[in-house]
Amino acid sequence: MAFAVLGTIPCAIAQDDFFSNIDVNPTRGNSMRSKDYSVIAWITQKVAQGLEQPDPIFSRQERELNKIETSLFAQLDGPFGEQLNFRISGKIYHDEIYRLNDGTDYSRDERDEFRNRLEVKDFYIERQYENGLYLKLGNQILAWGLAEYLRVTDLINTEDQTTYAQQDLEDIRLQVPAALLSYTAGDWVFDGVVTYRAGRNDIAPTGDEFDPLITQRGSGMALLRDSPANRSEIFFRASTHMSQGDLQIVASEFNDNALSIEKISALGSIDPQLTYQQNRMRAIGLAANWADGSWLLFGELGMHFDKAVRPKPDSFLRQRNGWDEKDQLLSVMAIEYSGFRNLLLNFEIDSNHTREHDSFMAARENQLSFGSRLIWTALNERLQVLAVWSQLADNAGRVSRMSINYNWSDNLDLGLMWVDYSSEDDSPFYSFRNNDVLQLHLRYNFQI
């Protein structure tokens, strides 16, 4: 299958960041810090080499360069009238690989998607009222929850899954059109969010080495996608800060950001069809952390209702009315230690229990996944080494990542990244096992 499958496996790869508590006090929002206009920007150049030969079903089938990407990010902050502030940011990309690799038969979708693209990132206004109310309206990121690897209460934003486990943390969450209203009452902050047409996770296009539907492209079936019946989503959070930690309680009704099969039609005809859609879900959960010296403990617990679950391969075409929907109990237990000099260690165990499990499900009734992360800094924090290792749920695969970043100056950063994928032959990730990559990047930062 694909990353339509990915949405059914409760594990995402932690990226280049360490755990930090979400600031729930809207009066300290960083975009409210100044009444002056400011512009920050950076230019990034990435060159990546595919280290293995992907299967013949993909466009790239050789060990060769797979990315020569140049991008420009820019962000403008400033006042809008007397009481409002705004932020506008965006990013443009150009990948020269589609011109230089003449021998690779890239699909039209790949060229259209990746050769040249423009993304609108933040696009919002905000206002802090004297009575404790805070309003933020527009395209924005709202990062809730505490876990690094499993989405339990962090459910608002969609994700960029076009290059699984290779993105930096700030590039994984994607902005969604939303209205946030916060109210501070004593030690508690209450947040309400409504989104409209927030979309789904971004996935790789036809033929790309991370194409989530690659195994179905050659089946002779037309792959269709329906829009959600209800395009509005609602989220609520109550959060507070205690003497040694934080507590968040979250409830929501939303569209699953991962695609699942809605129906299979016209089997046996000359034009059979698979129709994908985001199924409607509800969730309730809590997240908490506790700090003591060099130790930080954190965890999450939540119920997700009506999750579409992937069937076994031999049952796939039998579920013509769509995948079964099950209720799942998700939990996270994690520990972080910062007692070593210049070294940060993080370990997280995630579990997923499916209620009313049956023999048609591909995943087990009880699934465990594991993630670990090491961050070491030196040279006055100019040098950073990050190592990540993750075991996906149901032994579906393993991902290892190591990156070395060096801050040459206040404006210039250099980096090297290596990612290794491995998977068993009965895993839904098996097709992606040869996507190992070595990437160099250079980033120049400036501001006005």
Tab-separated table of C-alpha atoms in Angstrom:
chain	number	residue	atom	x	y	z
A	1	MET	CA	0.000	0.000	0.000
A	2	ALA	CA	1.450	3.303	0.939
A	3	PHE	CA	1.205	6.220	3.171
A	4	ALA	CA	-2.523	5.709	3.050
A	5	VAL	CA	-1.178	2.763	5.007
A	6	LEU	CA	1.118	5.036	6.980
A	7	GLY	CA	-1.884	6.714	8.548
A	8	THR	CA	-2.916	3.385	10.055
A	9	ILE	CA	0.437	2.723	11.717
A	10	PRO	CA	0.829	4.771	14.901
A	11	CYS	CA	4.332	6.025	14.468
A	12	ALA	CA	5.939	9.085	12.977
A	13	ILE	CA	9.634	9.752	12.929
A	14	ALA	CA	10.946	12.411	15.317
A	15	GLN	CA	12.986	15.065	13.581
A	16	ASP	CA	15.697	17.583	14.231
A	17	ASP	CA	14.443	19.083	17.462
A	18	PHE	CA	14.402	18.374	21.183
A	19	PHE	CA	11.371	18.230	23.425
A	20	SER	CA	10.068	21.605	24.510
A	21	ASN	CA	6.837	22.495	26.258
A	22	ILE	CA	4.210	24.298	24.257
A	23	ASP	CA	3.777	27.847	25.533
A	24	VAL	CA	0.087	28.048	26.357
A	25	ASN	CA	0.150	31.686	27.456
A	26	PRO	CA	-0.937	33.731	24.444
A	27	THR	CA	0.420	36.931	25.942
A	28	ARG	CA	3.908	35.636	25.265
A	29	GLY	CA	3.396	34.782	21.575
A	30	ASN	CA	6.596	35.587	19.681
A	31	SER	CA	4.795	37.345	16.847
A	32	MET	CA	3.374	39.888	19.364
A	33	ARG	CA	6.802	40.960	20.553
A	34	SER	CA	7.218	44.108	18.481
A	35	LYS	CA	5.264	46.795	16.709
A	36	ASP	CA	7.973	47.182	14.053
A	37	TYR	CA	7.979	45.501	10.679
A	38	SER	CA	10.561	42.759	10.302
A	39	VAL	CA	11.597	40.425	7.518
A	40	ILE	CA	13.600	37.240	7.953
A	41	ALA	CA	14.578	34.920	5.129
A	42	TRP	CA	16.903	32.129	4.155
A	43	ILE	CA	18.112	30.424	0.994
A	44	THR	CA	18.749	26.678	1.154
A	45	GLN	CA	20.578	24.447	-1.297
A	46	LYS	CA	20.179	20.666	-0.957
A	47	VAL	CA	21.953	17.958	-2.948
A	48	ALA	CA	20.973	14.339	-2.236
A	49	GLN	CA	22.252	10.985	-3.463
A	50	GLY	CA	20.063	7.882	-3.525
A	51	LEU	CA	22.247	5.128	-2.064
A	52	GLU	CA	20.214	2.117	-3.232
A	53	GLN	CA	18.274	0.991	-6.291
A	54	PRO	CA	14.500	1.302	-5.782
A	55	ASP	CA	12.234	-1.350	-7.256
A	56	PRO	CA	11.279	-1.098	-10.969
A	57	ILE	CA	7.817	0.205	-10.042
A	58	PHE	CA	9.379	3.605	-9.215
A	59	SER	CA	10.607	6.275	-11.636
A	60	ARG	CA	14.129	6.248	-10.187
A	61	GLN	CA	15.661	2.785	-10.375
A	62	GLU	CA	19.381	3.561	-10.091
A	63	ARG	CA	21.839	4.765	-7.478
A	64	GLU	CA	22.010	8.396	-8.512
A	65	LEU	CA	21.381	11.963	-7.477
A	66	ASN	CA	17.731	12.384	-6.537
A	67	LYS	CA	17.607	16.028	-5.455
A	68	ILE	CA	19.270	19.315	-6.433
A	69	GLU	CA	16.808	21.609	-4.721
A	70	THR	CA	17.095	25.349	-4.204
A	71	SER	CA	14.532	27.065	-1.989
A	72	LEU	CA	13.844	30.528	-0.619
A	73	PHE	CA	11.830	31.143	2.550
A	74	ALA	CA	10.679	34.609	3.631
A	75	GLN	CA	8.592	35.846	6.556
A	76	LEU	CA	7.126	39.281	7.220
A	77	ASP	CA	5.832	40.368	10.650
A	78	GLY	CA	4.286	43.684	11.550
A	79	PRO	CA	1.326	45.650	12.905
A	80	PHE	CA	-2.029	45.846	11.156
A	81	GLY	CA	-3.748	48.924	12.468
A	82	GLU	CA	-3.610	49.857	16.128
A	83	GLN	CA	-4.373	46.536	17.801
A	84	LEU	CA	-3.710	43.769	15.291
A	85	ASN	CA	-0.494	42.082	14.244
A	86	PHE	CA	0.062	39.934	11.184
A	87	ARG	CA	2.461	37.369	9.798
A	88	ILE	CA	2.949	36.350	6.175
A	89	SER	CA	5.432	33.696	5.110
A	90	GLY	CA	6.014	31.524	2.101
A	91	LYS	CA	8.519	29.313	0.348
A	92	ILE	CA	9.460	28.772	-3.285
A	93	TYR	CA	11.339	25.731	-4.612
A	94	HIS	CA	13.168	24.710	-7.744
A	95	ASP	CA	14.624	21.215	-8.231
A	96	GLU	CA	17.120	21.001	-11.090
A	97	ILE	CA	17.263	17.204	-10.920
A	98	TYR	CA	14.352	16.875	-13.358
A	99	ARG	CA	16.410	18.552	-16.083
A	100	LEU	CA	19.800	16.991	-15.335
A	101	ASN	CA	18.718	13.348	-14.913
A	102	ASP	CA	17.783	12.783	-18.546
A	103	GLY	CA	17.987	9.014	-18.193
A	104	THR	CA	15.343	8.812	-15.473
A	105	ASP	CA	11.766	8.549	-16.696
A	106	TYR	CA	10.101	10.869	-14.191
A	107	SER	CA	6.332	11.003	-14.261
A	108	ARG	CA	4.470	14.118	-15.249
A	109	ASP	CA	3.089	14.333	-11.702
A	110	GLU	CA	6.610	14.379	-10.262
A	111	ARG	CA	7.718	17.181	-12.559
A	112	ASP	CA	4.573	19.215	-11.945
A	113	GLU	CA	4.773	18.749	-8.167
A	114	PHE	CA	8.473	19.142	-7.411
A	115	ARG	CA	10.293	20.954	-10.222
A	116	ASN	CA	8.840	24.368	-9.390
A	117	ARG	CA	6.443	25.077	-6.558
A	118	LEU	CA	5.220	27.842	-4.300
A	119	GLU	CA	3.859	27.306	-0.798
A	120	VAL	CA	2.009	29.838	1.323
A	121	LYS	CA	2.957	29.129	4.927
A	122	ASP	CA	1.727	31.483	7.676
A	123	PHE	CA	-0.909	34.002	6.709
A	124	TYR	CA	-2.739	35.275	9.775
A	125	ILE	CA	-3.684	38.192	11.994
A	126	GLU	CA	-3.763	38.124	15.796
A	127	ARG	CA	-4.936	40.290	18.648
A	128	GLN	CA	-4.543	40.184	22.428
A	129	TYR	CA	-7.503	41.658	24.353
A	130	GLU	CA	-7.209	43.155	27.831
A	131	ASN	CA	-9.843	40.813	29.278
A	132	GLY	CA	-7.722	37.703	28.688
A	133	LEU	CA	-9.018	36.865	25.221
A	134	TYR	CA	-6.635	36.176	22.353
A	135	LEU	CA	-7.649	35.784	18.694
A	136	LYS	CA	-5.602	34.330	15.848
A	137	LEU	CA	-7.233	34.029	12.431
A	138	GLY	CA	-5.766	32.615	9.221
A	139	ASN	CA	-3.298	30.023	7.936
A	140	GLN	CA	-1.322	28.831	10.966
A	141	ILE	CA	0.342	26.014	12.887
A	142	LEU	CA	-1.172	24.939	16.215
A	143	ALA	CA	1.122	22.357	17.808
A	144	TRP	CA	-0.607	20.665	20.727
A	145	GLY	CA	0.433	17.641	22.743
A	146	LEU	CA	3.867	16.548	23.934
A	147	ALA	CA	4.751	13.287	22.153
A	148	GLU	CA	7.393	13.211	19.440
A	149	TYR	CA	6.454	10.045	17.560
A	150	LEU	CA	2.700	9.437	17.893
A	151	ARG	CA	-0.193	11.810	17.221
A	152	VAL	CA	-2.480	11.437	20.240
A	153	THR	CA	-3.643	14.996	20.994
A	154	ASP	CA	-1.642	16.885	18.330
A	155	LEU	CA	-4.284	16.549	15.617
A	156	ILE	CA	-4.911	19.951	14.065
A	157	ASN	CA	-2.231	20.384	11.425
A	158	THR	CA	-1.636	18.199	8.413
A	159	GLU	CA	1.828	16.777	7.679
A	160	ASP	CA	4.326	16.809	4.837
A	161	GLN	CA	4.986	13.119	4.129
A	162	THR	CA	6.531	13.507	0.678
A	163	THR	CA	9.959	12.449	1.983
A	164	TYR	CA	9.290	10.332	5.032
A	165	ALA	CA	11.752	10.941	7.921
A	166	GLN	CA	13.918	13.336	5.920
A	167	GLN	CA	12.209	16.631	6.753
A	168	ASP	CA	13.214	18.924	9.572
A	169	LEU	CA	10.661	19.326	12.341
A	170	GLU	CA	9.543	22.779	11.236
A	171	ASP	CA	8.689	21.373	7.791
A	172	ILE	CA	6.601	18.398	8.933
A	173	ARG	CA	3.550	20.271	10.214
A	174	LEU	CA	1.713	22.210	7.547
A	175	GLN	CA	-0.310	25.341	8.170
A	176	VAL	CA	-4.096	25.048	8.001
A	177	PRO	CA	-6.812	27.742	7.736
A	178	ALA	CA	-8.102	28.110	11.288
A	179	ALA	CA	-9.612	30.437	13.856
A	180	LEU	CA	-8.116	30.211	17.355
A	181	LEU	CA	-9.794	31.835	20.356
A	182	SER	CA	-8.016	31.594	23.713
A	183	TYR	CA	-9.121	32.732	27.143
A	184	THR	CA	-6.950	32.905	30.242
A	185	ALA	CA	-8.677	32.383	33.594
A	186	GLY	CA	-6.329	32.172	36.545
A	187	ASP	CA	-3.916	29.261	36.044
A	188	TRP	CA	-5.896	27.818	33.144
A	189	VAL	CA	-5.906	28.645	29.447
A	190	PHE	CA	-8.854	27.516	27.308
A	191	ASP	CA	-8.331	27.211	23.544
A	192	GLY	CA	-10.996	26.671	20.914
A	193	VAL	CA	-10.096	26.078	17.264
A	194	VAL	CA	-12.234	25.759	14.153
A	195	THR	CA	-10.689	24.813	10.805
A	196	TYR	CA	-12.305	24.788	7.373
A	197	ARG	CA	-10.986	22.899	4.342
A	198	ALA	CA	-7.802	22.024	6.177
A	199	GLY	CA	-6.979	19.302	3.649
A	200	ARG	CA	-4.976	16.154	4.261
A	201	ASN	CA	-1.372	15.059	4.597
A	202	ASP	CA	0.810	15.910	1.602
A	203	ILE	CA	1.983	12.710	-0.100
A	204	ALA	CA	4.435	12.028	-2.901
A	205	PRO	CA	3.167	12.072	-6.514
A	206	THR	CA	2.873	9.230	-9.015
A	207	GLY	CA	6.103	7.273	-9.493
A	208	ASP	CA	8.080	9.082	-6.821
A	209	GLU	CA	10.197	6.890	-4.550
A	210	PHE	CA	7.792	7.656	-1.678
A	211	ASP	CA	4.587	7.377	-3.734
A	212	PRO	CA	2.137	5.912	-1.183
A	213	LEU	CA	-0.093	4.374	-3.853
A	214	ILE	CA	2.714	2.847	-5.896
A	215	THR	CA	1.600	-0.770	-5.471
A	216	GLN	CA	-1.844	0.056	-6.860
A	217	ARG	CA	-0.725	2.105	-9.870
A	218	GLY	CA	-0.302	-0.981	-12.022
A	219	SER	CA	-3.418	-2.808	-10.847
A	220	GLY	CA	-5.567	-1.484	-13.670
A	221	MET	CA	-7.890	0.240	-11.182
A	222	ALA	CA	-8.665	3.945	-11.348
A	223	LEU	CA	-7.607	5.726	-8.152
A	224	LEU	CA	-10.065	8.439	-7.151
A	225	ARG	CA	-10.325	10.759	-4.151
A	226	ASP	CA	-13.497	12.230	-2.618
A	227	SER	CA	-13.586	15.362	-0.479
A	228	PRO	CA	-14.741	14.987	3.133
A	229	ALA	CA	-18.484	15.309	3.613
A	230	ASN	CA	-17.881	17.787	6.446
A	231	ARG	CA	-15.007	20.200	5.801
A	232	SER	CA	-15.125	21.862	9.226
A	233	GLU	CA	-13.193	20.540	12.223
A	234	ILE	CA	-13.445	21.515	15.886
A	235	PHE	CA	-10.790	21.272	18.612
A	236	PHE	CA	-10.823	22.240	22.288
A	237	ARG	CA	-8.010	22.340	24.839
A	238	ALA	CA	-7.767	23.227	28.526
A	239	SER	CA	-4.221	23.578	29.822
A	240	THR	CA	-2.496	24.606	33.016
A	241	HIS	CA	0.988	24.880	34.466
A	242	MET	CA	1.795	23.201	37.768
A	243	SER	CA	4.827	23.515	40.030
A	244	GLN	CA	6.878	20.908	38.145
A	245	GLY	CA	4.979	20.344	34.960
A	246	ASP	CA	2.081	20.984	32.615
A	247	LEU	CA	-1.274	19.392	31.889
A	248	GLN	CA	-3.394	19.533	28.731
A	249	ILE	CA	-6.872	18.098	28.148
A	250	VAL	CA	-8.005	17.920	24.508
A	251	ALA	CA	-11.265	17.000	22.752
A	252	SER	CA	-11.888	17.177	19.013
A	253	GLU	CA	-13.964	16.147	16.004
A	254	PHE	CA	-11.969	16.090	12.788
A	255	ASN	CA	-11.206	14.486	9.441
A	256	ASP	CA	-8.405	11.935	9.538
A	257	ASN	CA	-5.428	13.466	7.742
A	258	ALA	CA	-4.510	10.078	6.254
A	259	LEU	CA	-6.452	8.679	3.317
A	260	SER	CA	-8.381	5.408	3.574
A	261	ILE	CA	-10.557	3.442	1.164
A	262	GLU	CA	-14.133	4.729	1.082
A	263	LYS	CA	-15.448	2.283	-1.523
A	264	ILE	CA	-14.404	-0.161	-4.221
A	265	SER	CA	-16.664	-0.125	-7.251
A	266	ALA	CA	-17.087	-1.741	-10.681
A	267	LEU	CA	-14.981	-4.803	-9.887
A	268	GLY	CA	-14.975	-7.172	-12.842
A	269	SER	CA	-15.633	-4.345	-15.311
A	270	ILE	CA	-13.148	-2.666	-17.650
A	271	ASP	CA	-12.975	0.345	-15.313
A	272	PRO	CA	-12.752	-0.774	-11.653
A	273	GLN	CA	-12.310	2.071	-9.163
A	274	LEU	CA	-10.759	2.630	-5.754
A	275	THR	CA	-12.076	5.745	-4.018
A	276	TYR	CA	-10.094	7.262	-1.166
A	277	GLN	CA	-11.411	9.689	1.439
A	278	GLN	CA	-10.633	11.096	4.880
A	279	ASN	CA	-12.929	9.435	7.393
A	280	ARG	CA	-14.578	11.459	10.151
A	281	MET	CA	-13.159	10.883	13.622
A	282	ARG	CA	-13.458	12.048	17.218
A	283	ALA	CA	-10.818	12.078	19.935
A	284	ILE	CA	-10.386	12.862	23.602
A	285	GLY	CA	-7.104	12.774	25.475
A	286	LEU	CA	-4.698	14.310	27.907
A	287	ALA	CA	-0.993	15.128	27.887
A	288	ALA	CA	1.228	15.880	30.868
A	289	ASN	CA	4.874	16.349	31.748
A	290	TRP	CA	6.863	16.423	34.988
A	291	ALA	CA	10.377	17.808	35.456
A	292	ASP	CA	12.841	17.017	38.231
A	293	GLY	CA	16.422	18.187	37.857
A	294	SER	CA	17.922	16.708	34.693
A	295	TRP	CA	14.945	14.404	34.168
A	296	LEU	CA	11.816	15.139	32.190
A	297	LEU	CA	8.964	12.648	32.065
A	298	PHE	CA	6.034	13.110	29.727
A	299	GLY	CA	3.182	11.117	28.338
A	300	GLU	CA	-0.171	11.129	26.593
A	301	LEU	CA	-3.313	9.027	26.764
A	302	GLY	CA	-6.248	9.264	24.392
A	303	MET	CA	-9.163	7.545	22.686
A	304	HIS	CA	-9.590	7.887	18.932
A	305	PHE	CA	-13.042	6.930	17.711
A	306	ASP	CA	-13.946	5.622	14.223
A	307	LYS	CA	-10.413	5.170	12.905
A	308	ALA	CA	-10.365	3.505	9.465
A	309	VAL	CA	-8.086	0.465	9.729
A	310	ARG	CA	-6.261	-1.214	6.875
A	311	PRO	CA	-7.343	-4.776	6.045
A	312	LYS	CA	-5.044	-7.679	5.280
A	313	PRO	CA	-4.017	-8.031	1.615
A	314	ASP	CA	-6.306	-11.023	1.046
A	315	SER	CA	-9.262	-9.030	2.429
A	316	PHE	CA	-8.514	-5.778	0.625
A	317	LEU	CA	-10.914	-6.197	-2.317
A	318	ARG	CA	-13.616	-7.746	-0.154
A	319	GLN	CA	-14.261	-4.524	1.754
A	320	ARG	CA	-16.135	-2.838	-1.061
A	321	ASN	CA	-17.932	-0.419	1.276
A	322	GLY	CA	-14.699	0.920	2.691
A	323	TRP	CA	-12.318	-0.008	5.453
A	324	ASP	CA	-13.741	-0.950	8.828
A	325	GLU	CA	-13.743	1.740	11.502
A	326	LYS	CA	-12.513	0.911	14.998
A	327	ASP	CA	-11.965	2.727	18.282
A	328	GLN	CA	-8.354	2.857	19.435
A	329	LEU	CA	-6.700	3.579	22.778
A	330	LEU	CA	-3.361	5.339	22.255
A	331	SER	CA	-0.731	5.943	24.922
A	332	VAL	CA	2.755	7.426	25.137
A	333	MET	CA	5.406	7.109	27.828
A	334	ALA	CA	8.656	9.019	27.405
A	335	ILE	CA	11.716	10.121	29.335
A	336	GLU	CA	14.360	12.718	28.572
A	337	TYR	CA	17.694	13.161	30.335
A	338	SER	CA	19.916	16.250	30.053
A	339	GLY	CA	22.400	15.522	32.853
A	340	PHE	CA	25.355	14.851	30.574
A	341	ARG	CA	27.376	17.783	29.331
A	342	ASN	CA	26.284	18.868	25.840
A	343	LEU	CA	24.191	15.716	25.465
A	344	LEU	CA	20.434	15.198	25.413
A	345	LEU	CA	18.850	11.718	25.409
A	346	ASN	CA	15.221	10.927	24.691
A	347	PHE	CA	13.356	7.598	24.728
A	348	GLU	CA	9.691	7.084	23.907
A	349	ILE	CA	7.412	4.034	23.861
A	350	ASP	CA	4.063	4.247	22.070
A	351	SER	CA	1.191	1.788	22.172
A	352	ASN	CA	-2.055	1.380	20.279
A	353	HIS	CA	-4.858	-0.948	21.368
A	354	THR	CA	-7.701	-1.552	18.885
A	355	ARG	CA	-11.063	-2.360	20.370
A	356	GLU	CA	-13.210	-5.058	18.715
A	357	HIS	CA	-10.215	-6.283	16.774
A	358	ASP	CA	-10.941	-8.903	14.121
A	359	SER	CA	-9.016	-11.297	11.902
A	360	PHE	CA	-9.427	-9.087	8.813
A	361	MET	CA	-7.210	-6.301	10.198
A	362	ALA	CA	-3.630	-6.078	8.956
A	363	ALA	CA	-2.352	-4.654	12.263
A	364	ARG	CA	-2.346	-6.544	15.537
A	365	GLU	CA	-4.744	-5.813	18.354
A	366	ASN	CA	-1.919	-4.391	20.489
A	367	GLN	CA	0.859	-2.527	18.717
A	368	LEU	CA	4.067	-1.154	20.186
A	369	SER	CA	6.559	1.234	18.634
A	370	PHE	CA	9.735	2.771	19.969
A	371	GLY	CA	11.785	5.856	19.270
A	372	SER	CA	15.072	7.189	20.601
A	373	ARG	CA	17.014	10.352	19.962
A	374	LEU	CA	20.455	11.667	20.849
A	375	ILE	CA	21.564	15.275	20.416
A	376	TRP	CA	25.184	16.285	21.059
A	377	THR	CA	26.499	19.826	20.721
A	378	ALA	CA	30.016	21.259	20.772
A	379	LEU	CA	32.026	24.340	19.832
A	380	ASN	CA	29.705	26.678	21.727
A	381	GLU	CA	26.718	24.888	20.171
A	382	ARG	CA	27.876	25.673	16.652
A	383	LEU	CA	28.240	21.956	15.972
A	384	GLN	CA	25.263	19.639	16.462
A	385	VAL	CA	25.072	15.892	15.918
A	386	LEU	CA	21.625	14.291	15.883
A	387	ALA	CA	20.984	10.538	15.860
A	388	VAL	CA	17.476	9.058	15.664
A	389	TRP	CA	16.412	5.421	15.625
A	390	SER	CA	12.802	4.263	15.379
A	391	GLN	CA	11.118	0.881	15.405
A	392	LEU	CA	7.736	1.185	13.686
A	393	ALA	CA	4.626	-0.429	15.097
A	394	ASP	CA	3.955	-4.108	14.355
A	395	ASN	CA	7.634	-4.502	13.365
A	396	ALA	CA	6.700	-2.822	10.095
A	397	GLY	CA	10.191	-1.418	9.688
A	398	ARG	CA	13.017	0.608	11.122
A	399	VAL	CA	14.356	4.045	10.299
A	400	SER	CA	17.772	5.371	11.297
A	401	ARG	CA	18.817	8.958	10.778
A	402	MET	CA	21.994	10.862	11.538
A	403	SER	CA	22.692	14.498	10.766
A	404	ILE	CA	25.640	16.798	11.388
A	405	ASN	CA	25.040	20.536	11.283
A	406	TYR	CA	27.648	23.245	11.641
A	407	ASN	CA	26.890	26.927	12.176
A	408	TRP	CA	29.755	28.463	10.208
A	409	SER	CA	28.663	32.002	11.027
A	410	ASP	CA	25.576	33.931	12.083
A	411	ASN	CA	24.379	33.719	8.486
A	412	LEU	CA	25.686	30.425	7.164
A	413	ASP	CA	24.862	26.819	8.156
A	414	LEU	CA	26.282	23.628	6.651
A	415	GLY	CA	24.796	20.162	7.067
A	416	LEU	CA	25.096	16.484	6.222
A	417	MET	CA	22.242	13.963	6.656
A	418	TRP	CA	22.059	10.182	6.243
A	419	VAL	CA	18.815	8.179	6.409
A	420	ASP	CA	18.535	4.388	6.293
A	421	TYR	CA	15.302	2.414	5.851
A	422	SER	CA	14.778	-1.284	6.506
A	423	SER	CA	11.681	-3.464	6.394
A	424	GLU	CA	10.537	-7.073	6.364
A	425	ASP	CA	9.108	-8.499	3.138
A	426	ASP	CA	5.578	-8.770	4.588
A	427	SER	CA	5.485	-5.129	5.700
A	428	PRO	CA	3.479	-2.393	3.932
A	429	PHE	CA	6.750	-0.396	3.949
A	430	TYR	CA	8.675	-3.045	2.017
A	431	SER	CA	8.536	-1.124	-1.270
A	432	PHE	CA	10.369	1.817	0.360
A	433	ARG	CA	13.250	-0.162	1.868
A	434	ASN	CA	15.739	1.040	-0.794
A	435	ASN	CA	15.201	4.753	-0.291
A	436	ASP	CA	18.386	5.296	1.745
A	437	VAL	CA	19.796	8.754	1.125
A	438	LEU	CA	22.839	10.926	1.806
A	439	GLN	CA	22.172	14.665	1.639
A	440	LEU	CA	24.290	17.807	1.836
A	441	HIS	CA	22.768	21.181	2.483
A	442	LEU	CA	23.824	24.815	2.783
A	443	ARG	CA	21.622	27.536	4.265
A	444	TYR	CA	22.200	31.292	4.197
A	445	ASN	CA	20.107	33.375	6.609
A	446	PHE	CA	19.455	37.086	6.428
A	447	GLN	CA	17.027	39.660	7.757
A	448	ILE	CA	15.875	43.153	6.974
